[in-house]
XYZ file of C-alpha atoms in Angstrom:
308
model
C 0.000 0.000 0.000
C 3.230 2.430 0.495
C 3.365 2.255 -3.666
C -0.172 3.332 -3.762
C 0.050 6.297 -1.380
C 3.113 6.910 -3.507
C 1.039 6.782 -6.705
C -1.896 9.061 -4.906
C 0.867 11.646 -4.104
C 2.478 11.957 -7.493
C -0.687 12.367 -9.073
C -1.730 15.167 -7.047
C 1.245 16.799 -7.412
C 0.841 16.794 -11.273
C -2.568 18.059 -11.220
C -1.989 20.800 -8.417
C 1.991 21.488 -8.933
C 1.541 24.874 -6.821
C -0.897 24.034 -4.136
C -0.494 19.981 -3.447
C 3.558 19.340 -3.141
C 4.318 22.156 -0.240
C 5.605 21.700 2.957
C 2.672 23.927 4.347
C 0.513 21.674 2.601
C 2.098 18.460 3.459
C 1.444 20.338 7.379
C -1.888 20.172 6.510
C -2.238 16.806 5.723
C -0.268 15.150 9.076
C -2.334 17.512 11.057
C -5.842 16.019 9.371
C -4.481 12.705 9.536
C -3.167 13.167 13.172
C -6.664 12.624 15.080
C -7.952 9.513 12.402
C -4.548 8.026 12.954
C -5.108 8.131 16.939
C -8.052 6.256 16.760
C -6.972 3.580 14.217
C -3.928 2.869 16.685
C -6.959 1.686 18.605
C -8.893 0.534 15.991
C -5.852 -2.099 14.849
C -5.904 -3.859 18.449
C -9.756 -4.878 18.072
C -9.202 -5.936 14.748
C -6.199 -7.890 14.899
C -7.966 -9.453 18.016
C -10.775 -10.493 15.129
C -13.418 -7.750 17.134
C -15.020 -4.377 15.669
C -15.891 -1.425 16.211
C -17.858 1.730 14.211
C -18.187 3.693 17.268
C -14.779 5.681 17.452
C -16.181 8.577 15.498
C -19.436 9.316 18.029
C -17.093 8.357 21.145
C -14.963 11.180 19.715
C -18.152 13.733 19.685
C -19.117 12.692 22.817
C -15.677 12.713 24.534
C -15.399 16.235 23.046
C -18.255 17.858 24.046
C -17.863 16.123 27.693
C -14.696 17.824 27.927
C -15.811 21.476 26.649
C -19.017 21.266 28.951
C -16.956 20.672 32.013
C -14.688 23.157 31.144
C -17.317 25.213 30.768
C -18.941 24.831 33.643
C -15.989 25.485 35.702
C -15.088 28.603 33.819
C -11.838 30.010 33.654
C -8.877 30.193 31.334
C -6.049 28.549 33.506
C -4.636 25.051 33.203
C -6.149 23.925 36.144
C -9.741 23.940 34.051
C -7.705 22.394 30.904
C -6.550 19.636 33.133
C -9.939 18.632 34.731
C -11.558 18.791 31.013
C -8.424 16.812 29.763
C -9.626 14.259 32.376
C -13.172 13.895 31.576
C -12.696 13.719 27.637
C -10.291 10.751 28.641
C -12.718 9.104 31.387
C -15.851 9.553 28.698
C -14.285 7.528 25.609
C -13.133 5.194 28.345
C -16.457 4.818 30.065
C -17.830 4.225 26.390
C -15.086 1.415 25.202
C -16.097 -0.439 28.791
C -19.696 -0.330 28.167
C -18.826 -1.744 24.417
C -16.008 -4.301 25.981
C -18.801 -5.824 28.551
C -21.629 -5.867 26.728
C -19.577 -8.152 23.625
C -17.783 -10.432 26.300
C -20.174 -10.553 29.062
C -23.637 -10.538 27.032
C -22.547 -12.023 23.736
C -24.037 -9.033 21.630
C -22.381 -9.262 18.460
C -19.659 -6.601 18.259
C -20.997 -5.335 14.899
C -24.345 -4.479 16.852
C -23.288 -3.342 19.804
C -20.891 -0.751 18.572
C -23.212 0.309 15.829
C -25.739 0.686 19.061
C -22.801 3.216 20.664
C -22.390 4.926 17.732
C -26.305 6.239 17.501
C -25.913 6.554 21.599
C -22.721 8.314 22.147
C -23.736 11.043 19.096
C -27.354 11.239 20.992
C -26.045 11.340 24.039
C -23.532 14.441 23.042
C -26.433 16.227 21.626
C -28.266 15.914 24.639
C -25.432 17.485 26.740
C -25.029 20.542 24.290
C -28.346 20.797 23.388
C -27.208 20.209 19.683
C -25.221 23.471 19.482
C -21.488 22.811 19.287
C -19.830 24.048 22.640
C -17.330 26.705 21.730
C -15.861 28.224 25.534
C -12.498 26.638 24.505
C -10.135 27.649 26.973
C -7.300 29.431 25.537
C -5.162 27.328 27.265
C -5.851 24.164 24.758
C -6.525 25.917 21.842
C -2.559 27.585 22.262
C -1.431 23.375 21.834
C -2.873 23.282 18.207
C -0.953 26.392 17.902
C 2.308 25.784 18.717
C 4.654 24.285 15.964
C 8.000 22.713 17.783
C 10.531 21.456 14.892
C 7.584 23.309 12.115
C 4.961 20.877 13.148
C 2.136 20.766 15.357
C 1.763 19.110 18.926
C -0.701 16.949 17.291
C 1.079 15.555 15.324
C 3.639 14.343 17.682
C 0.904 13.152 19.860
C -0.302 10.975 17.396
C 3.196 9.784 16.375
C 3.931 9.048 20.262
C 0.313 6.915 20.502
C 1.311 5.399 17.245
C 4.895 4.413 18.351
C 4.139 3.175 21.834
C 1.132 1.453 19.850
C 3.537 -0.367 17.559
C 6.035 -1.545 20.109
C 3.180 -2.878 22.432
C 1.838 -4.874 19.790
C 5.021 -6.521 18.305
C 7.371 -7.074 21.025
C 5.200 -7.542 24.331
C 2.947 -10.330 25.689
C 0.141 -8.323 25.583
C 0.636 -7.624 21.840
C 1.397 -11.821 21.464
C -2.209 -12.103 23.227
C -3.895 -10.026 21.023
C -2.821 -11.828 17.895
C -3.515 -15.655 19.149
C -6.696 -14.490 20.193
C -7.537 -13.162 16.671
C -5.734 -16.633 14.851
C -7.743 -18.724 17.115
C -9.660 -17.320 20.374
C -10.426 -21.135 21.698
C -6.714 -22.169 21.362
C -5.888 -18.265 23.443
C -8.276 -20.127 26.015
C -6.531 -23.338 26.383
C -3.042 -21.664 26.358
C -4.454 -19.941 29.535
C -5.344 -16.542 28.280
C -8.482 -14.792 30.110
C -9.567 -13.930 26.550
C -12.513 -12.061 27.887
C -11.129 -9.946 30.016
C -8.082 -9.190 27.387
C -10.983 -8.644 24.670
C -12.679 -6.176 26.579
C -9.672 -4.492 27.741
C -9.179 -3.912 24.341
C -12.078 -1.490 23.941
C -11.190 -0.032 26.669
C -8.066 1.253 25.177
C -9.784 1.801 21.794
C -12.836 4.438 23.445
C -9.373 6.056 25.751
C -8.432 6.709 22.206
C -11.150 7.657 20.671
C -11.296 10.207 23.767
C -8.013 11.249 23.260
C -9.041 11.881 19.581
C -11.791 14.186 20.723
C -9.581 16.334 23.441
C -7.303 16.706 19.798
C -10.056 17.914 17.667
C -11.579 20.134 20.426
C -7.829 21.426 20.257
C -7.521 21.769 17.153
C -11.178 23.585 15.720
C -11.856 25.692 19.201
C -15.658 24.279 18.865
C -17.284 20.147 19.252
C -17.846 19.870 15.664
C -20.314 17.675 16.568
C -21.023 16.965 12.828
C -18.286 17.231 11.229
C -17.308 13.111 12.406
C -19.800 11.318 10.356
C -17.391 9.653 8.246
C -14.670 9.228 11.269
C -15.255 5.519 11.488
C -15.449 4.859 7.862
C -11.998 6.380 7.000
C -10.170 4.955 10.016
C -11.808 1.599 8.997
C -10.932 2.212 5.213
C -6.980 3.038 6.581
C -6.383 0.228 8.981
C -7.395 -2.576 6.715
C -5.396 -0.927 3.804
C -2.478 -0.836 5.827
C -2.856 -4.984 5.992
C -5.111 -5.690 9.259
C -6.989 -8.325 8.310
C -10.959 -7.892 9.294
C -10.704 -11.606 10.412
C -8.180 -11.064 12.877
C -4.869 -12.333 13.610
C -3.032 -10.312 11.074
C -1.919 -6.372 11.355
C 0.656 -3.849 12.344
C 0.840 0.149 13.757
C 3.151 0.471 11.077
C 0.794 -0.784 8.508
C -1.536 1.365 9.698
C 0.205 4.503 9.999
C 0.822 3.893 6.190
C -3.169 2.956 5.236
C -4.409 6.020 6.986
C -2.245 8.581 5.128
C -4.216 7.425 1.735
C -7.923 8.499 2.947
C -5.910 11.570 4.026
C -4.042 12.099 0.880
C -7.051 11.643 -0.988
C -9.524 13.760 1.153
C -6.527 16.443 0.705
C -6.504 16.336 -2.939
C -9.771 16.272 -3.316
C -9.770 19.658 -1.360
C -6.736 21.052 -3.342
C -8.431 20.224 -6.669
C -12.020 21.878 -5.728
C -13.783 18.568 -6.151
C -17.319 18.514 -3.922
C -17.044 16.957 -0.712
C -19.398 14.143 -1.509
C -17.163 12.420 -4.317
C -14.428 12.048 -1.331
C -16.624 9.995 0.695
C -17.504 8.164 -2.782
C -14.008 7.500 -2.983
C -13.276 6.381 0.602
C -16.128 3.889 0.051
C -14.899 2.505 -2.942
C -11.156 2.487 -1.591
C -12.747 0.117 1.920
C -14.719 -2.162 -0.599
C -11.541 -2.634 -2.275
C -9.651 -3.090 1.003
C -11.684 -5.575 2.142
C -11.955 -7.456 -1.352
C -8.005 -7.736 -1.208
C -8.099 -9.041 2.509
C -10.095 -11.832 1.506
C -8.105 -12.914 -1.164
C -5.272 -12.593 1.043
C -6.995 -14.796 3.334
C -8.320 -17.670 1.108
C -4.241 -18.061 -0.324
C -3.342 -18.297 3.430
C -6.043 -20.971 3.815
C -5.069 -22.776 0.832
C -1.109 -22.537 1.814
């Protein structure tokens, strides 16, 4: 998929020479793909563990507008009020991932249904706290981190490159990484080799909505408001960019790396797309097209593996 991101580049570049090959440009694109690429860290654990989850997008909203409403509330402009938001964005995209982790281990919902179910109830639930208005009392103090450029980029960015390197690392070289992948090869085997695969399966959501919260305390960073709908297509892109960077939907198979590499082509493309004055709705055309794709390669993948 690195060739194809390469391919997506170069053909930008030739049809927007001026605008699409710039370094503030390139900026641009790190910093869009910096929240997406926070949750899909998450988003590779569940699915290399064979699980799912469409929520990360509403958990975001949710996590967002928790965070503004307490900071709100509280009033102020000091870090003291950033820190106790910071805290609640983090403890509501928890809260949600638990909620998702028990009800798929401890009540055998289906994890397709039960995160589809949190994605209607986190985005209803954030609508009810801000009465459907986005929330824009931003303290100054978080809105200066979005500002702030160390080495030319933003704080986001690293962010996102420190989740995504910790992310990696976890899941290659530790136990808990090891876990995650027998349990997606084979979850009764993970059983009789003495893993709790239960309790690791749900823990796993529980990182993945701590991410998704983390994604939200970025983007309230990073737009000074909720945007409570401007996630609609959150899930589908960090989806689309984890299975293009080679996790398998059937579990067992994926990297961070991999998907620090699918996630930049949604991004490239949304970017281009931008650059080139092409109407918002062909990018989500494409994004769909580019996850049916995905997906269609992943099972041939899958079937040779079989056959091998």
């Amino acid at each position: 998929m690195f060739v194809v991101l390469l391919v997506l580049v170069a053909v930008f570049s030739l049809l927007a020479p001026e605008t699409f090959p710039t370094a503030a440009n390139g900026r641009n694109v790190l910093t869009d793909v910096a929240v997406l690429l926070v949750m899909a860290v998450g988003t590779t654990y569940v699915l290399v563990a064979g699980g799912f989850d469409l929520s990360q997008g509403s958990v975001l909203v949710f996590s967002g507008v928790a965070a503004a409403k307490t900071m709100e509330a509280l009033g102020g402009q000091g870090a003291g009020t950033v820190l106790v938001g910071v805290a609640v964005g983090l403890a509501a995209g928890t809260a949600w991932g638990l909620a998702n982790g028990l009800v798929i281990t401890r009540l055998g919902v289906p994890a397709l249904i039960t995160t589809l179910g949190s994605t209607g109830a986190a985005l209803g639930a954030a609508q009810l706290l801000s009465d459907g208005t986005d929330v824009r009392t931003v303290p100054d103090a978080l809105i200066s981190v979005a500002v702030q450029r160390p080495l030319t980029l933003s704080w986001l960015v690293w962010v996102a490159a420190l989740v995504a390197l910790v992310g990696g690392l976890v899941l290659a070289t530790t136990r808990y990484g090891r876990h995650t992948q027998l349990i997606g090869s084979n979850a009764e085997s993970a059983r009789r080799a003495g893993i709790a695969v239960d309790r690791h399966t749900a823990s796993l959501y529980v990182l993945n909505g701590a991410l998704a919260g983390l994604a939200g305390l970025m983007s309230l960073t990073r737009f000074a408001t909720t945007t409570i709908s401007g996630h609609t297509t959150d899930g589908l892109q960090v989806i689309t960019g984890v299975v293009l960077g080679g996790t398998s939907l059937f579990g067992g198979v994926g990297t961070v790396l991999g998907t620090v590499i699918g996630m930049f082509i949604p991004g490239v493309l949304n970017n281009g797309f931008v650059v080139l004055n092409v109407q918002a709705f062909w990018q989500q055309v494409a994004v769909g097209v580019v996850l049916v794709v995905a997906v269609y390669v992943d099972q041939l993948k899958r079937r040779r593996r079989n056959a091998a």
